[in-house]
Short mmCIF file of C-alpha atoms in Angstrom, two decimals:
data_model
loop_
_atom_site.label_atom_id
_atom_site.label_comp_id
_atom_site.label_asym_id
_atom_site.label_seq_id
_atom_site.Cartn_x
_atom_site.Cartn_y
_atom_site.Cartn_z
CA VAL A 189 147.73 161.57 104.94
CA PRO A 190 150.21 164.35 105.39
CA PHE A 191 147.80 167.11 104.17
CA LEU A 192 145.27 165.92 106.45
CA GLU A 193 147.25 165.64 109.56
CA ARG A 194 148.03 169.99 108.26
CA ALA A 195 144.51 170.44 107.82
CA ALA A 196 143.34 168.78 111.05
CA ALA A 197 145.84 170.46 113.09
CA LEU A 198 143.88 173.55 112.41
CA PRO A 199 142.04 175.26 114.21
CA GLY A 200 138.21 175.03 113.69
CA ALA A 201 139.19 171.98 111.79
CA SER A 202 135.90 170.37 111.00
CA GLU A 203 135.06 166.99 112.15
CA GLN A 204 135.06 165.83 108.39
CA VAL A 205 138.63 166.91 107.75
CA LEU A 206 139.28 164.59 111.12
CA PHE A 207 136.81 161.87 109.21
CA GLU A 208 139.13 161.85 105.96
CA LEU A 209 142.27 161.43 108.25
CA ALA A 210 140.96 158.64 110.23
CA VAL A 211 139.99 157.26 106.85
CA ALA A 212 143.74 158.16 105.20
CA GLN A 213 145.40 156.27 108.10
CA GLN A 214 143.30 153.57 108.31
CA GLU A 215 144.09 152.78 104.51
CA SER A 216 147.69 153.65 104.45
CA GLY A 217 148.31 151.40 107.82
CA ARG A 218 148.73 154.30 110.57
CA ARG A 219 146.27 152.24 112.18
CA ARG A 220 146.89 153.60 115.53
CA ALA A 221 146.55 157.11 114.61
CA ALA A 222 143.66 156.37 113.15
CA ALA A 223 142.39 154.87 116.39
CA GLY A 224 143.60 158.45 117.90
CA THR A 225 141.91 160.35 115.13
CA LEU A 226 138.43 158.61 115.80
CA GLU A 227 138.64 158.94 119.50
CA GLN A 228 138.70 163.27 118.95
CA LEU A 229 135.90 162.43 116.65
CA LEU A 230 134.13 160.73 119.31
CA LYS A 231 134.73 163.27 122.08
CA ARG A 232 133.21 165.79 119.53
CA ASN A 233 130.48 163.75 118.46
CA PRO A 234 130.05 160.39 121.21
CA ASP A 235 126.66 159.03 119.21
CA SER A 236 127.56 159.41 115.57
CA PRO A 237 126.72 155.95 114.42
CA ASP A 238 129.50 156.55 111.77
CA TYR A 239 132.63 157.13 114.33
CA LEU A 240 131.10 154.80 116.44
CA ASN A 241 130.87 151.95 113.96
CA PHE A 242 134.33 153.28 111.97
CA TYR A 243 135.95 152.89 115.56
CA GLY A 244 134.39 149.62 116.48
CA TYR A 245 134.89 148.24 113.26
CA LEU A 246 138.55 149.26 113.43
CA LEU A 247 138.79 147.85 116.75
CA ALA A 248 137.30 144.30 115.53
CA GLU A 249 139.63 144.02 112.72
CA ASP A 250 142.83 144.06 114.96
CA GLY A 251 141.31 142.17 117.37
CA ARG A 252 141.62 144.03 120.16
CA GLU A 253 138.81 145.63 122.61
CA LEU A 254 136.50 143.42 120.88
CA GLU A 255 134.17 144.27 124.08
CA ARG A 256 134.47 148.03 123.71
CA ALA A 257 133.89 147.31 120.00
CA ARG A 258 130.95 145.33 120.25
CA GLU A 259 129.28 148.37 122.16
CA MET A 260 130.21 150.60 120.24
CA ILE A 261 128.44 148.68 117.19
CA ASP A 262 125.51 147.85 118.71
CA ARG A 263 125.00 152.20 119.78
CA ALA A 264 125.69 152.29 116.19
CA LEU A 265 122.73 149.82 115.21
CA GLU A 266 120.90 151.35 117.51
CA ALA A 267 121.02 154.63 115.39
CA ASP A 268 120.30 153.03 112.27
CA PRO A 269 119.48 149.08 112.61
CA ASP A 270 119.22 148.33 108.63
CA ASN A 271 122.62 149.37 107.89
CA GLY A 272 124.16 146.83 106.28
CA ALA A 273 128.04 148.44 107.38
CA TYR A 274 127.11 148.08 110.85
CA ILE A 275 125.74 144.62 110.53
CA ASP A 276 128.77 143.36 108.79
CA SER A 277 131.03 145.21 111.55
CA LEU A 278 128.88 143.49 114.26
CA GLY A 279 129.23 139.82 112.34
CA TRP A 280 133.03 140.42 112.03
CA VAL A 281 133.19 141.75 116.05
CA LEU A 282 131.28 138.45 116.58
CA TYR A 283 133.86 136.51 114.42
CA GLN A 284 136.31 137.58 116.22
CA GLN A 285 134.78 136.87 119.94
CA GLY A 286 134.92 133.01 118.12
CA ASP A 287 130.95 133.12 117.92
CA LEU A 288 130.82 131.60 114.54
CA GLU A 289 127.20 130.90 114.08
CA GLY A 290 126.29 134.47 115.49
CA ALA A 291 128.43 135.66 112.60
CA LEU A 292 127.06 134.22 110.14
CA ASP A 293 124.13 135.20 110.98
CA GLN A 294 125.16 138.73 111.04
CA LEU A 295 127.27 138.37 107.78
CA ILE A 296 124.51 136.31 105.47
CA ARG A 297 121.93 139.37 106.69
CA ALA A 298 124.27 141.93 105.47
CA VAL A 299 125.03 140.09 102.17
CA ASN A 300 121.05 140.52 101.88
CA VAL A 301 121.30 144.58 102.42
CA LEU A 302 124.63 145.63 100.73
CA GLY A 303 124.67 142.80 97.98
CA ASP A 304 127.73 141.70 96.56
CA ASP A 305 129.90 143.50 99.13
CA PRO A 306 133.54 142.50 98.41
CA VAL A 307 134.59 142.92 102.02
CA VAL A 308 131.25 141.79 103.04
CA LEU A 309 131.77 138.26 101.33
CA GLU A 310 135.16 137.79 102.36
CA HIS A 311 134.18 138.45 105.70
CA LEU A 312 131.05 135.12 105.02
CA GLY A 313 133.70 133.15 103.16
CA ASP A 314 136.09 133.38 106.31
CA CYS A 315 133.25 132.53 108.59
CA LEU A 316 131.79 129.92 106.36
CA ARG A 317 135.70 128.39 105.93
CA ASP A 318 136.16 128.69 109.85
CA LEU A 319 132.66 126.62 109.97
CA GLY A 320 134.32 124.00 108.08
CA ARG A 321 131.50 124.54 105.31
CA ILE A 322 134.30 124.41 102.39
CA ASP A 323 132.62 124.53 99.21
CA GLU A 324 130.29 127.60 100.12
CA ALA A 325 133.51 128.99 101.38
CA ARG A 326 134.69 128.64 97.80
CA ARG A 327 131.93 129.91 96.34
CA THR A 328 131.50 133.10 98.40
CA TYR A 329 135.40 133.64 98.14
CA GLU A 330 134.72 133.35 94.08
CA ARG A 331 132.09 135.69 94.74
CA ALA A 332 134.28 138.16 96.60
CA LEU A 333 136.51 137.78 93.72
CA GLN A 334 134.23 138.82 91.06
CA ALA A 335 132.93 142.00 93.25
CA GLY A 336 136.35 143.42 93.21
CA ALA A 337 137.98 141.84 96.29
CA PRO A 338 141.91 142.02 96.07
CA GLU A 339 143.18 138.57 94.11
CA GLU A 340 146.21 137.96 96.03
CA ARG A 341 144.13 137.63 99.10
CA ILE A 342 141.23 136.03 97.89
CA GLU A 343 143.63 133.16 95.77
CA GLU A 344 145.49 132.53 99.19
CA ARG A 345 142.44 132.34 100.56
CA LEU A 346 141.05 129.59 97.92
CA ARG A 347 144.76 127.83 98.57
CA GLY A 348 144.06 127.60 102.22
CA LEU A 349 140.81 125.59 101.35
CA ASP A 350 142.54 123.42 99.21
CA GLU A 351 144.89 122.97 101.61
CA MET A 352 142.10 121.93 104.03
CA GLU A 353 140.63 118.97 101.71
CA ALA A 354 143.86 117.23 100.94
CA PRO A 355 144.32 114.32 102.68
#
């Protein structure tokens, strides 16, 4: 992150450098900084579906500004309606808004496009769990684990399912 921050501070820093900085900030847990970097990117290129989706997804992950997140993701999908990552983002923002049935439709669609993507499968598992479809959630989490999702996080979700089923 510090290297990318220095590169981004140089006059004429490219959008690619800023995008890589936003990714690094997000992955290192500096989500507010990533949001600020994405704001800079959107000022430069307000119609970039990648920037719109990334920022919308970041907001949805944080559970904040969900209407704004939805608008950004919708704009990204207008530009690329069959992009599985964008479809997953839409599903995730719907989930965060409490529209579980709408989220389920989009997350299933994302799995159909992307296959066994661990993030999408984890999102789908969360949605199925919250809909009370425990057996399907368990199978989906197990698929996510096989696809490379973080073992500790998935094992925690599976334990949660066990607790939901306990008398």
